[in-house]
């Protein structure tokens, strides 16, 4: 069983920064794409950013492009989401997820494609 645990959420003012971490179990972590997702109250879960196993292919939602950076440290089995210039509309529960499959644009942007999920971490941005 693959287990993912998010951390790093909190309450920040608009314009501030947070760095989220996703700790994964297993030595095969480095072989899987990793994604960050978020869900605000009353809204559907949306894809924020995705990174492939090597870290040289990424996807970002238009709403976060230029502000958020996804990265990973395979030696530590950890993925990160650096969030800068935060806005109130970024407020949501943030989740990391993975799937045992090669990176492919046909599925990585769809949250419904992912198999393993963390418990989520709350990010709240005040105005």
CSV table of C-alpha atoms in Angstrom, one decimal:
chain,number,residue,atom,x,y,z
A,1,UNK,CA,0.0,0.0,0.0
A,2,UNK,CA,1.3,3.4,-1.0
A,3,UNK,CA,0.8,6.1,1.8
A,4,UNK,CA,1.1,9.8,1.3
A,5,UNK,CA,1.1,12.4,4.1
A,6,UNK,CA,0.9,16.2,3.4
A,7,UNK,CA,2.1,18.9,5.7
A,8,UNK,CA,3.0,22.6,5.7
A,9,UNK,CA,-0.5,24.2,5.4
A,10,UNK,CA,-1.5,27.1,7.5
A,11,UNK,CA,-2.9,30.6,7.6
A,12,UNK,CA,-1.1,33.3,5.7
A,13,UNK,CA,-1.9,36.8,4.5
A,14,UNK,CA,-2.3,37.6,0.8
A,15,UNK,CA,1.1,37.9,-0.8
A,16,UNK,CA,2.7,35.5,1.5
A,17,UNK,CA,4.3,32.1,0.9
A,18,UNK,CA,3.9,28.5,2.0
A,19,UNK,CA,5.8,25.3,1.2
A,20,UNK,CA,3.8,22.1,1.2
A,21,UNK,CA,5.4,18.7,1.6
A,22,UNK,CA,4.2,15.3,0.7
A,23,UNK,CA,6.0,12.3,2.2
A,24,UNK,CA,5.5,9.0,0.4
A,25,UNK,CA,6.2,5.5,1.4
A,26,UNK,CA,8.1,2.9,-0.6
A,27,UNK,CA,11.2,2.8,-2.7
A,28,UNK,CA,9.2,3.0,-5.9
A,29,UNK,CA,8.1,6.6,-5.3
A,30,UNK,CA,10.7,7.9,-7.8
A,31,UNK,CA,9.0,6.0,-10.6
A,32,UNK,CA,5.6,7.6,-10.2
A,33,UNK,CA,4.2,10.9,-11.3
A,34,UNK,CA,3.1,13.1,-8.4
A,35,UNK,CA,0.3,15.6,-8.4
A,36,UNK,CA,-1.0,18.4,-6.1
A,37,UNK,CA,-4.7,19.1,-6.0
A,38,UNK,CA,-7.0,21.4,-4.1
A,39,UNK,CA,-10.6,21.6,-3.1
A,40,UNK,CA,-12.4,24.6,-1.8
A,41,UNK,CA,-15.8,24.4,0.0
A,42,UNK,CA,-18.6,23.8,-2.4
A,43,UNK,CA,-16.3,23.3,-5.4
A,44,UNK,CA,-14.9,20.3,-7.2
A,45,UNK,CA,-11.4,19.1,-6.7
A,46,UNK,CA,-9.0,20.7,-9.2
A,47,UNK,CA,-5.5,19.9,-10.4
A,48,UNK,CA,-2.9,22.4,-9.4
A,49,UNK,CA,0.5,20.9,-10.5
A,50,UNK,CA,2.0,17.6,-11.7
A,51,UNK,CA,5.6,16.4,-12.0
A,52,UNK,CA,7.0,13.3,-13.7
A,53,UNK,CA,9.5,10.8,-12.1
A,54,UNK,CA,12.6,12.6,-13.3
A,55,UNK,CA,11.3,16.1,-12.6
A,56,UNK,CA,11.8,17.4,-16.1
A,57,UNK,CA,8.1,17.4,-17.1
A,58,UNK,CA,5.6,19.5,-15.2
A,59,UNK,CA,2.1,20.8,-15.6
A,60,UNK,CA,0.5,23.8,-13.9
A,61,UNK,CA,-3.0,25.1,-13.8
A,62,UNK,CA,-3.3,28.6,-15.4
A,63,UNK,CA,-4.4,30.0,-12.1
A,64,UNK,CA,-1.1,29.2,-10.3
A,65,UNK,CA,1.4,29.4,-13.2
A,66,UNK,CA,4.2,31.7,-12.3
A,67,UNK,CA,3.4,31.6,-8.6
A,68,UNK,CA,3.6,27.9,-7.6
A,69,UNK,CA,6.5,25.5,-8.2
A,70,UNK,CA,6.3,21.7,-7.9
A,71,UNK,CA,9.4,19.7,-7.2
A,72,UNK,CA,10.5,16.4,-5.8
A,73,UNK,CA,13.4,14.8,-3.9
A,74,UNK,CA,13.3,11.1,-4.8
A,75,UNK,CA,16.1,10.3,-2.4
A,76,UNK,CA,13.8,11.5,0.4
A,77,UNK,CA,10.6,10.2,-1.1
A,78,UNK,CA,9.1,13.7,-0.9
A,79,UNK,CA,7.3,16.0,-3.2
A,80,UNK,CA,6.9,19.8,-2.6
A,81,UNK,CA,4.7,22.6,-3.7
A,82,UNK,CA,6.2,26.1,-3.2
A,83,UNK,CA,3.4,28.6,-3.2
A,84,UNK,CA,4.3,32.3,-3.5
A,85,UNK,CA,2.2,35.4,-3.9
A,86,UNK,CA,-0.7,33.7,-2.4
A,87,UNK,CA,-4.2,35.0,-3.0
A,88,UNK,CA,-7.5,34.5,-1.1
A,89,UNK,CA,-8.8,32.4,-3.9
A,90,UNK,CA,-6.0,29.9,-3.2
A,91,UNK,CA,-7.8,29.0,0.0
A,92,UNK,CA,-8.5,25.2,-0.1
A,93,UNK,CA,-7.6,21.8,1.3
A,94,UNK,CA,-4.5,20.7,-0.7
A,95,UNK,CA,-3.9,17.1,-1.4
A,96,UNK,CA,-1.0,15.2,-3.0
A,97,UNK,CA,-1.7,12.0,-5.1
A,98,UNK,CA,0.1,9.5,-7.3
A,99,UNK,CA,-0.6,6.7,-9.6
A,100,UNK,CA,1.5,3.6,-10.6
A,101,UNK,CA,1.7,4.5,-14.3
A,102,UNK,CA,4.1,6.4,-16.6
A,103,UNK,CA,3.5,10.1,-16.9
A,104,UNK,CA,1.2,10.9,-19.8
A,105,UNK,CA,-0.7,14.0,-20.7
A,106,UNK,CA,-3.8,12.0,-21.4
A,107,UNK,CA,-4.4,11.4,-17.7
A,108,UNK,CA,-2.2,13.4,-15.4
A,109,UNK,CA,-4.4,16.5,-15.4
A,110,UNK,CA,-7.5,14.6,-14.3
A,111,UNK,CA,-7.8,14.1,-10.5
A,112,UNK,CA,-10.0,11.1,-11.1
A,113,UNK,CA,-7.1,9.2,-12.6
A,114,UNK,CA,-5.1,9.1,-9.4
A,115,UNK,CA,-5.0,6.0,-7.2
A,116,UNK,CA,-3.3,7.0,-3.9
A,117,UNK,CA,-4.2,10.2,-1.9
A,118,UNK,CA,-3.0,11.9,1.2
A,119,UNK,CA,-5.3,13.2,3.9
A,120,UNK,CA,-5.0,16.8,2.9
A,121,UNK,CA,-3.6,20.0,4.5
A,122,UNK,CA,-5.6,23.2,4.9
A,123,UNK,CA,-4.3,26.4,3.3
A,124,UNK,CA,-6.1,29.6,4.2
A,125,UNK,CA,-5.1,33.0,2.7
A,126,UNK,CA,-6.6,36.1,4.3
A,127,UNK,CA,-7.1,39.4,2.5
